[in-house]
mmCIF file with all atom_site columns, C-alpha atoms in Angstrom:
data_model
loop_
_atom_site.group_PDB
_atom_site.id
_atom_site.type_symbol
_atom_site.label_atom_id
_atom_site.label_alt_id
_atom_site.label_comp_id
_atom_site.label_asym_id
_atom_site.label_entity_id
_atom_site.label_seq_id
_atom_site.pdbx_PDB_ins_code
_atom_site.Cartn_x
_atom_site.Cartn_y
_atom_site.Cartn_z
_atom_site.occupancy
_atom_site.B_iso_or_equiv
_atom_site.pdbx_formal_charge
_atom_site.auth_seq_id
_atom_site.auth_comp_id
_atom_site.auth_asym_id
_atom_site.auth_atom_id
_atom_site.pdbx_PDB_model_num
ATOM 1  C CA . UNK A 1 1  ? -6.072  -60.460 -42.485 1.00 80.00 ? 73  UNK A CA 1
ATOM 2  C CA . UNK A 1 2  ? -7.931  -58.205 -44.872 1.00 90.00 ? 74  UNK A CA 1
ATOM 3  C CA . UNK A 1 3  ? -10.232 -55.471 -43.693 1.00 94.00 ? 75  UNK A CA 1
ATOM 4  C CA . UNK A 1 4  ? -13.038 -53.726 -45.548 1.00 94.00 ? 76  UNK A CA 1
ATOM 5  C CA . UNK A 1 5  ? -14.469 -50.337 -44.744 1.00 94.00 ? 77  UNK A CA 1
ATOM 6  C CA . UNK A 1 6  ? -18.249 -50.210 -44.400 1.00 95.00 ? 78  UNK A CA 1
ATOM 7  C CA . UNK A 1 7  ? -20.704 -47.718 -42.948 1.00 94.00 ? 79  UNK A CA 1
ATOM 8  C CA . UNK A 1 8  ? -21.982 -48.092 -39.399 1.00 93.00 ? 80  UNK A CA 1
ATOM 9  C CA . UNK A 1 9  ? -25.654 -47.390 -38.737 1.00 91.00 ? 81  UNK A CA 1
ATOM 10 C CA . UNK A 1 10 ? -24.778 -43.790 -37.838 1.00 91.00 ? 82  UNK A CA 1
ATOM 11 C CA . UNK A 1 11 ? -22.885 -43.340 -41.138 1.00 90.00 ? 83  UNK A CA 1
ATOM 12 C CA . UNK A 1 12 ? -19.420 -43.444 -39.603 1.00 95.00 ? 84  UNK A CA 1
ATOM 13 C CA . UNK A 1 13 ? -16.841 -45.796 -41.147 1.00 95.00 ? 85  UNK A CA 1
ATOM 14 C CA . UNK A 1 14 ? -16.380 -49.228 -39.595 1.00 94.00 ? 86  UNK A CA 1
ATOM 15 C CA . UNK A 1 15 ? -13.623 -51.723 -40.369 1.00 95.00 ? 87  UNK A CA 1
ATOM 16 C CA . UNK A 1 16 ? -14.583 -55.375 -40.706 1.00 95.00 ? 88  UNK A CA 1
ATOM 17 C CA . UNK A 1 17 ? -12.214 -58.342 -40.946 1.00 94.00 ? 89  UNK A CA 1
ATOM 18 C CA . UNK A 1 18 ? -13.372 -59.914 -44.199 1.00 92.00 ? 90  UNK A CA 1
ATOM 19 C CA . UNK A 1 19 ? -12.055 -63.360 -43.241 1.00 92.00 ? 91  UNK A CA 1
ATOM 20 C CA . UNK A 1 20 ? -14.397 -63.454 -40.225 1.00 94.00 ? 92  UNK A CA 1
ATOM 21 C CA . UNK A 1 21 ? -17.592 -62.752 -42.230 1.00 95.00 ? 93  UNK A CA 1
ATOM 22 C CA . UNK A 1 22 ? -19.718 -65.875 -42.678 1.00 95.00 ? 94  UNK A CA 1
ATOM 23 C CA . UNK A 1 23 ? -23.068 -64.489 -43.876 1.00 95.00 ? 95  UNK A CA 1
ATOM 24 C CA . UNK A 1 24 ? -24.497 -61.290 -45.306 1.00 96.00 ? 96  UNK A CA 1
ATOM 25 C CA . UNK A 1 25 ? -28.208 -60.552 -45.202 1.00 96.00 ? 97  UNK A CA 1
ATOM 26 C CA . UNK A 1 26 ? -30.476 -57.539 -44.920 1.00 95.00 ? 98  UNK A CA 1
ATOM 27 C CA . UNK A 1 27 ? -33.028 -56.064 -42.567 1.00 95.00 ? 99  UNK A CA 1
ATOM 28 C CA . UNK A 1 28 ? -35.535 -53.286 -43.146 1.00 94.00 ? 100 UNK A CA 1
ATOM 29 C CA . UNK A 1 29 ? -35.306 -50.651 -40.416 1.00 90.00 ? 101 UNK A CA 1
ATOM 30 C CA . UNK A 1 30 ? -37.980 -47.982 -40.797 1.00 91.00 ? 102 UNK A CA 1
ATOM 31 C CA . UNK A 1 31 ? -38.025 -48.409 -44.564 1.00 93.00 ? 103 UNK A CA 1
ATOM 32 C CA . UNK A 1 32 ? -34.242 -48.333 -44.978 1.00 90.00 ? 104 UNK A CA 1
ATOM 33 C CA . UNK A 1 33 ? -32.336 -51.446 -46.054 1.00 91.00 ? 105 UNK A CA 1
ATOM 34 C CA . UNK A 1 34 ? -29.432 -52.220 -43.749 1.00 93.00 ? 106 UNK A CA 1
ATOM 35 C CA . UNK A 1 35 ? -26.895 -54.992 -44.136 1.00 94.00 ? 107 UNK A CA 1
ATOM 36 C CA . UNK A 1 36 ? -26.463 -57.635 -41.450 1.00 96.00 ? 108 UNK A CA 1
ATOM 37 C CA . UNK A 1 37 ? -23.070 -59.310 -41.212 1.00 96.00 ? 109 UNK A CA 1
ATOM 38 C CA . UNK A 1 38 ? -22.928 -62.660 -39.462 1.00 96.00 ? 110 UNK A CA 1
ATOM 39 C CA . UNK A 1 39 ? -19.707 -63.864 -37.904 1.00 95.00 ? 111 UNK A CA 1
ATOM 40 C CA . UNK A 1 40 ? -21.045 -67.093 -36.385 1.00 92.00 ? 112 UNK A CA 1
ATOM 41 C CA . UNK A 1 41 ? -24.366 -68.463 -35.146 1.00 88.00 ? 113 UNK A CA 1
ATOM 42 C CA . UNK A 1 42 ? -24.660 -65.976 -32.276 1.00 92.00 ? 114 UNK A CA 1
ATOM 43 C CA . UNK A 1 43 ? -22.782 -62.844 -33.413 1.00 95.00 ? 115 UNK A CA 1
ATOM 44 C CA . UNK A 1 44 ? -24.220 -60.460 -35.985 1.00 95.00 ? 116 UNK A CA 1
ATOM 45 C CA . UNK A 1 45 ? -23.710 -56.756 -36.650 1.00 94.00 ? 117 UNK A CA 1
ATOM 46 C CA . UNK A 1 46 ? -26.148 -54.431 -38.403 1.00 94.00 ? 118 UNK A CA 1
ATOM 47 C CA . UNK A 1 47 ? -24.325 -51.982 -40.660 1.00 95.00 ? 119 UNK A CA 1
ATOM 48 C CA . UNK A 1 48 ? -25.465 -48.953 -42.652 1.00 93.00 ? 120 UNK A CA 1
ATOM 49 C CA . UNK A 1 49 ? -24.105 -50.460 -45.866 1.00 93.00 ? 121 UNK A CA 1
ATOM 50 C CA . UNK A 1 50 ? -26.482 -52.381 -48.132 1.00 93.00 ? 122 UNK A CA 1
ATOM 51 C CA . UNK A 1 51 ? -25.991 -56.041 -49.004 1.00 94.00 ? 123 UNK A CA 1
ATOM 52 C CA . UNK A 1 52 ? -24.745 -55.021 -52.465 1.00 94.00 ? 124 UNK A CA 1
ATOM 53 C CA . UNK A 1 53 ? -22.178 -52.647 -50.955 1.00 94.00 ? 125 UNK A CA 1
ATOM 54 C CA . UNK A 1 54 ? -20.979 -55.322 -48.529 1.00 94.00 ? 126 UNK A CA 1
ATOM 55 C CA . UNK A 1 55 ? -20.607 -58.001 -51.188 1.00 94.00 ? 127 UNK A CA 1
ATOM 56 C CA . UNK A 1 56 ? -18.835 -55.589 -53.554 1.00 94.00 ? 128 UNK A CA 1
ATOM 57 C CA . UNK A 1 57 ? -16.358 -54.652 -50.801 1.00 93.00 ? 129 UNK A CA 1
ATOM 58 C CA . UNK A 1 58 ? -15.726 -58.314 -49.951 1.00 92.00 ? 130 UNK A CA 1
ATOM 59 C CA . UNK A 1 59 ? -15.194 -59.182 -53.614 1.00 93.00 ? 131 UNK A CA 1
ATOM 60 C CA . UNK A 1 60 ? -12.785 -56.290 -54.116 1.00 92.00 ? 132 UNK A CA 1
ATOM 61 C CA . UNK A 1 61 ? -10.811 -57.215 -50.994 1.00 90.00 ? 133 UNK A CA 1
ATOM 62 C CA . UNK A 1 62 ? -10.504 -60.891 -51.888 1.00 86.00 ? 134 UNK A CA 1
ATOM 63 C CA . UNK A 1 63 ? -9.457  -60.159 -55.489 1.00 86.00 ? 135 UNK A CA 1
ATOM 64 C CA . UNK A 1 64 ? -6.735  -57.696 -54.447 1.00 74.00 ? 136 UNK A CA 1
#
């Protein structure tokens, strides 16, 4: 398993198992772009990291 470190909504670090991530999208919360990580059809987590930050972290983790 590989984990990536992202930001939670409150700015604290959060570890995410990169192999469990199925989708990455975004949502606008009060004018701030937040990433949304989907694990399956019914489980999603909103994170404080942007989509670009999430995809960069996933790419770095899978290339290492």
